[in-house]
XYZ file of N, CA and C in Angstrom:
321
model
N 30.121 -28.479 -188.469
C 29.390 -29.333 -187.820
C 28.786 -30.822 -188.553
N 28.844 -31.769 -188.014
C 28.426 -33.092 -188.404
C 27.143 -33.568 -187.888
N 26.216 -32.912 -188.872
C 24.896 -33.330 -188.447
C 24.742 -35.262 -188.428
N 23.981 -35.361 -187.532
C 23.756 -37.282 -187.792
C 22.288 -37.073 -188.647
N 22.099 -38.041 -189.079
C 21.135 -38.907 -190.298
C 19.822 -38.923 -189.345
N 18.731 -39.170 -189.707
C 17.667 -39.392 -188.959
C 17.833 -41.234 -188.696
N 18.617 -41.850 -189.786
C 18.570 -43.185 -189.449
C 19.787 -43.316 -188.314
N 20.922 -42.033 -188.128
C 21.498 -42.556 -187.260
C 21.058 -42.404 -185.772
N 20.082 -41.543 -185.528
C 19.610 -40.692 -184.495
C 18.559 -41.876 -184.145
N 17.862 -42.812 -185.162
C 17.213 -43.742 -184.553
C 18.147 -44.849 -183.777
N 19.167 -45.095 -184.575
C 19.989 -46.379 -184.343
C 20.349 -45.972 -182.716
N 20.640 -44.488 -182.618
C 21.049 -44.047 -181.129
C 19.836 -44.167 -180.553
N 18.990 -44.407 -180.583
C 17.716 -44.484 -179.713
C 17.376 -45.798 -179.349
N 17.704 -46.646 -180.628
C 17.593 -48.357 -180.338
C 18.616 -48.871 -179.566
N 19.770 -48.293 -179.223
C 20.808 -48.629 -178.342
C 20.539 -48.128 -177.038
N 19.985 -47.024 -176.443
C 19.116 -46.632 -175.612
C 18.315 -47.825 -175.037
N 17.727 -47.819 -176.147
C 16.433 -48.941 -175.593
C 17.178 -50.207 -175.196
N 17.824 -50.921 -176.115
C 18.586 -52.382 -175.688
C 19.092 -52.095 -174.422
N 19.657 -50.692 -174.002
C 20.392 -50.632 -172.907
C 19.815 -50.888 -171.623
N 18.109 -50.691 -171.771
C 17.322 -50.944 -170.868
C 16.935 -49.541 -170.578
N 17.336 -48.482 -171.270
C 16.922 -47.021 -170.732
C 15.631 -46.576 -172.072
N 14.601 -46.930 -171.707
C 13.386 -46.897 -172.420
C 13.043 -45.057 -172.415
N 12.947 -44.890 -171.186
C 12.585 -43.569 -171.345
C 13.342 -42.446 -172.135
N 14.781 -42.896 -171.955
C 15.655 -41.945 -172.718
C 15.489 -42.433 -174.248
N 15.277 -43.204 -174.467
C 15.308 -44.032 -176.019
C 14.072 -43.339 -177.005
N 12.748 -43.028 -175.757
C 11.775 -42.210 -176.391
C 11.740 -40.952 -176.275
N 12.621 -40.229 -175.449
C 12.821 -38.591 -175.276
C 13.701 -38.346 -176.794
N 14.682 -39.593 -176.730
C 15.474 -39.364 -177.827
C 14.862 -39.082 -179.380
N 14.175 -40.089 -179.317
C 13.399 -40.497 -180.612
C 12.364 -39.435 -180.982
N 11.948 -39.117 -179.614
C 10.763 -38.076 -179.568
C 11.022 -36.640 -180.895
N 12.391 -36.236 -180.660
C 12.616 -35.094 -181.400
C 12.740 -35.829 -182.929
N 13.438 -37.115 -183.016
C 13.686 -37.313 -184.550
C 12.197 -37.684 -185.399
N 11.210 -37.826 -184.466
C 9.485 -37.741 -185.293
C 9.428 -36.420 -185.643
N 9.416 -35.529 -184.502
C 8.953 -33.992 -185.073
C 9.688 -33.559 -185.978
N 11.191 -33.779 -185.975
C 11.894 -33.288 -187.320
C 11.711 -33.967 -188.621
N 11.043 -35.103 -188.352
C 10.753 -36.197 -189.854
C 9.291 -36.985 -189.596
N 8.634 -35.998 -189.798
C 7.219 -36.415 -189.303
C 6.774 -37.685 -190.330
N 7.335 -37.888 -191.270
C 7.181 -38.885 -192.629
C 7.950 -39.829 -192.238
N 8.385 -40.499 -190.974
C 9.741 -41.378 -190.989
C 8.919 -42.378 -190.364
N 8.612 -43.351 -191.020
C 7.484 -44.394 -189.988
C 7.810 -45.281 -189.276
N 9.519 -45.489 -189.569
C 9.895 -46.652 -188.595
C 10.411 -46.044 -187.379
N 10.363 -44.445 -187.008
C 10.566 -44.037 -186.040
C 9.419 -44.036 -185.329
N 8.125 -43.702 -186.004
C 6.839 -43.526 -185.436
C 6.237 -44.826 -184.744
N 6.796 -46.160 -185.767
C 6.664 -47.097 -185.373
C 7.215 -47.824 -183.985
N 8.455 -47.420 -184.021
C 9.073 -47.654 -182.268
C 8.493 -46.912 -181.473
N 8.300 -45.643 -181.814
C 7.730 -44.998 -180.776
C 6.366 -45.594 -179.841
N 5.593 -46.151 -181.367
C 4.201 -46.677 -180.696
C 4.417 -47.908 -179.846
N 5.274 -48.883 -180.208
C 6.074 -49.661 -179.231
C 6.397 -49.598 -177.880
N 7.257 -48.680 -177.950
C 7.722 -48.188 -176.663
C 7.210 -47.711 -175.674
N 6.453 -46.695 -176.370
C 5.213 -45.966 -175.284
C 4.193 -47.110 -175.277
N 3.951 -48.004 -175.890
C 2.884 -48.863 -175.195
C 3.817 -49.451 -173.905
N 5.102 -49.752 -174.161
C 5.609 -50.782 -172.768
C 5.946 -49.604 -171.739
N 5.812 -48.294 -172.310
C 6.049 -47.187 -170.766
C 4.451 -46.976 -170.314
N 3.827 -47.813 -171.045
C 2.080 -47.627 -170.462
C 1.821 -45.823 -170.741
N 2.475 -45.075 -171.933
C 1.732 -44.082 -172.418
C 1.178 -44.511 -173.512
N -0.099 -44.679 -173.161
C -1.229 -45.383 -174.421
C -1.465 -44.378 -175.391
N -1.851 -43.136 -175.020
C -2.372 -42.011 -175.928
C -1.144 -41.942 -176.767
N 0.087 -41.732 -176.468
C 0.755 -41.300 -177.240
C 1.329 -42.456 -178.162
N 1.018 -43.552 -177.685
C 1.455 -44.861 -178.451
C 0.685 -45.218 -179.641
N -0.875 -44.585 -179.442
C -1.662 -44.745 -180.289
C -1.496 -43.564 -181.415
N -1.407 -42.460 -180.925
C -1.026 -41.299 -181.904
C 0.060 -41.639 -182.772
N 1.161 -42.215 -182.641
C 1.985 -42.478 -183.226
C 1.838 -43.733 -184.266
N 0.864 -44.707 -183.735
C 0.669 -46.211 -184.533
C -0.489 -45.386 -185.422
N -1.203 -44.779 -185.508
C -2.289 -43.817 -186.120
C -1.048 -43.146 -187.769
N -0.125 -42.578 -186.877
C 0.574 -41.873 -187.786
C 1.699 -43.004 -188.873
N 1.605 -43.913 -188.627
C 2.487 -45.012 -189.111
C 1.455 -45.282 -190.517
N 0.256 -45.681 -190.152
C -0.708 -45.778 -191.049
C -1.100 -44.970 -191.866
N -1.124 -43.609 -191.414
C -1.301 -42.477 -192.492
C 0.020 -42.758 -193.163
N 1.140 -42.967 -193.132
C 2.326 -42.969 -193.688
C 2.347 -44.092 -194.755
N 2.407 -45.322 -194.357
C 2.251 -46.560 -195.186
C 0.805 -46.920 -195.010
N -0.439 -46.436 -195.863
C -1.459 -46.914 -195.629
C -1.939 -48.534 -196.180
N -1.253 -48.653 -197.118
C -1.097 -50.085 -197.743
C -0.086 -51.672 -197.191
N 0.293 -51.124 -195.611
C 1.057 -52.012 -195.083
C 0.445 -52.459 -193.987
N -0.410 -54.002 -194.044
C -1.142 -54.681 -193.005
C -0.428 -54.375 -191.617
N 0.945 -54.480 -191.646
C 1.272 -54.484 -190.296
C 0.936 -53.164 -189.822
N 1.236 -52.271 -190.305
C 1.042 -50.931 -189.602
C -0.354 -51.052 -188.669
N -1.655 -51.504 -189.627
C -2.818 -51.452 -189.005
C -2.721 -52.402 -187.650
N -2.084 -53.647 -187.654
C -1.966 -54.805 -186.985
C -1.364 -53.986 -185.911
N -0.534 -53.328 -185.740
C 0.352 -52.748 -184.704
C -0.493 -51.454 -183.822
N -1.496 -50.921 -184.942
C -2.084 -49.650 -184.507
C -3.577 -50.589 -183.696
N -3.750 -51.899 -184.096
C -4.943 -52.703 -183.236
C -4.151 -52.971 -181.943
N -2.712 -53.217 -181.726
C -2.180 -53.682 -180.327
C -2.061 -52.307 -179.592
N -1.840 -51.406 -180.202
C -1.920 -49.945 -179.287
C -3.128 -49.594 -178.991
N -4.501 -49.628 -179.842
C -5.726 -49.655 -179.097
C -5.918 -50.327 -178.177
N -5.809 -51.502 -178.654
C -6.025 -52.664 -177.542
C -5.965 -52.249 -176.094
N -4.535 -51.729 -176.082
C -3.688 -51.661 -174.757
C -4.230 -50.271 -174.184
N -4.975 -49.646 -175.121
C -5.321 -48.385 -174.553
C -6.851 -48.251 -174.274
N -7.219 -49.175 -174.218
C -8.544 -49.707 -173.658
C -9.619 -49.041 -175.141
N -9.095 -49.007 -176.123
C -9.958 -48.357 -177.540
C -10.251 -49.719 -178.732
N -10.823 -50.532 -177.970
C -11.581 -51.492 -178.506
C -12.155 -51.735 -179.661
N -13.145 -50.758 -179.781
C -13.386 -50.680 -181.028
C -12.762 -50.410 -182.071
N -11.429 -49.423 -182.075
C -11.174 -48.820 -182.584
C -9.534 -50.042 -183.071
N -9.503 -50.455 -182.119
C -8.589 -52.057 -182.248
C -9.326 -53.150 -183.239
N -10.269 -53.338 -183.300
C -10.909 -54.383 -183.839
C -11.261 -53.614 -185.538
N -11.037 -52.540 -185.572
C -11.161 -51.770 -186.957
C -10.295 -52.128 -187.476
N -8.830 -51.741 -186.782
C -7.621 -51.620 -187.374
C -7.186 -53.058 -187.855
N -7.666 -54.048 -186.751
C -7.428 -55.361 -187.300
C -8.283 -55.779 -188.664
N -9.454 -55.448 -188.881
C -10.168 -55.868 -189.697
C -9.378 -55.037 -191.204
N -9.112 -53.806 -191.247
C -8.211 -53.133 -192.057
C -7.178 -53.884 -192.403
N -6.532 -54.477 -191.558
C -5.260 -55.200 -191.550
C -5.363 -56.013 -192.421
N -6.525 -57.125 -192.553
C -7.360 -58.253 -192.872
C -7.911 -57.734 -194.530
N -8.249 -56.941 -194.360
C -8.790 -56.335 -195.956
C -7.490 -56.249 -196.656
N -6.620 -55.274 -196.086
C -5.442 -55.156 -197.103
C -4.731 -56.743 -197.499
N -4.486 -57.484 -196.538
C -3.700 -58.980 -196.673
C -4.700 -59.238 -197.784
N -5.936 -59.481 -197.865
C -6.953 -60.210 -198.592
C -6.680 -59.341 -200.218
N -6.437 -58.498 -200.086
C -6.507 -57.559 -201.663
C -5.084 -57.955 -201.855
N -4.157 -58.141 -201.179
C -2.618 -58.239 -201.860
C -2.804 -59.680 -202.484
């Protein structure tokens, strides 16, 4: 049996998204992040795609996970800020953006 790598599964989900099948892409990628909880690229995609589907709580949860995995990446916090803003979590969005700026200025 030929098991696909997490990267191959991610690419398959990307193709679904590119084909306009965003719900299917999210469903496909959900199992990838469950099996690979530290795969930040997949969590990042889930955050963006769930935001587009207006599944804001899921988007925020995935964006938070990216920040846990990549705590020194300012983009992680910028993405969290966007997800929080769309979810109506204004204070958390502002806090995430401030964290992003702090990381950038420290770098």
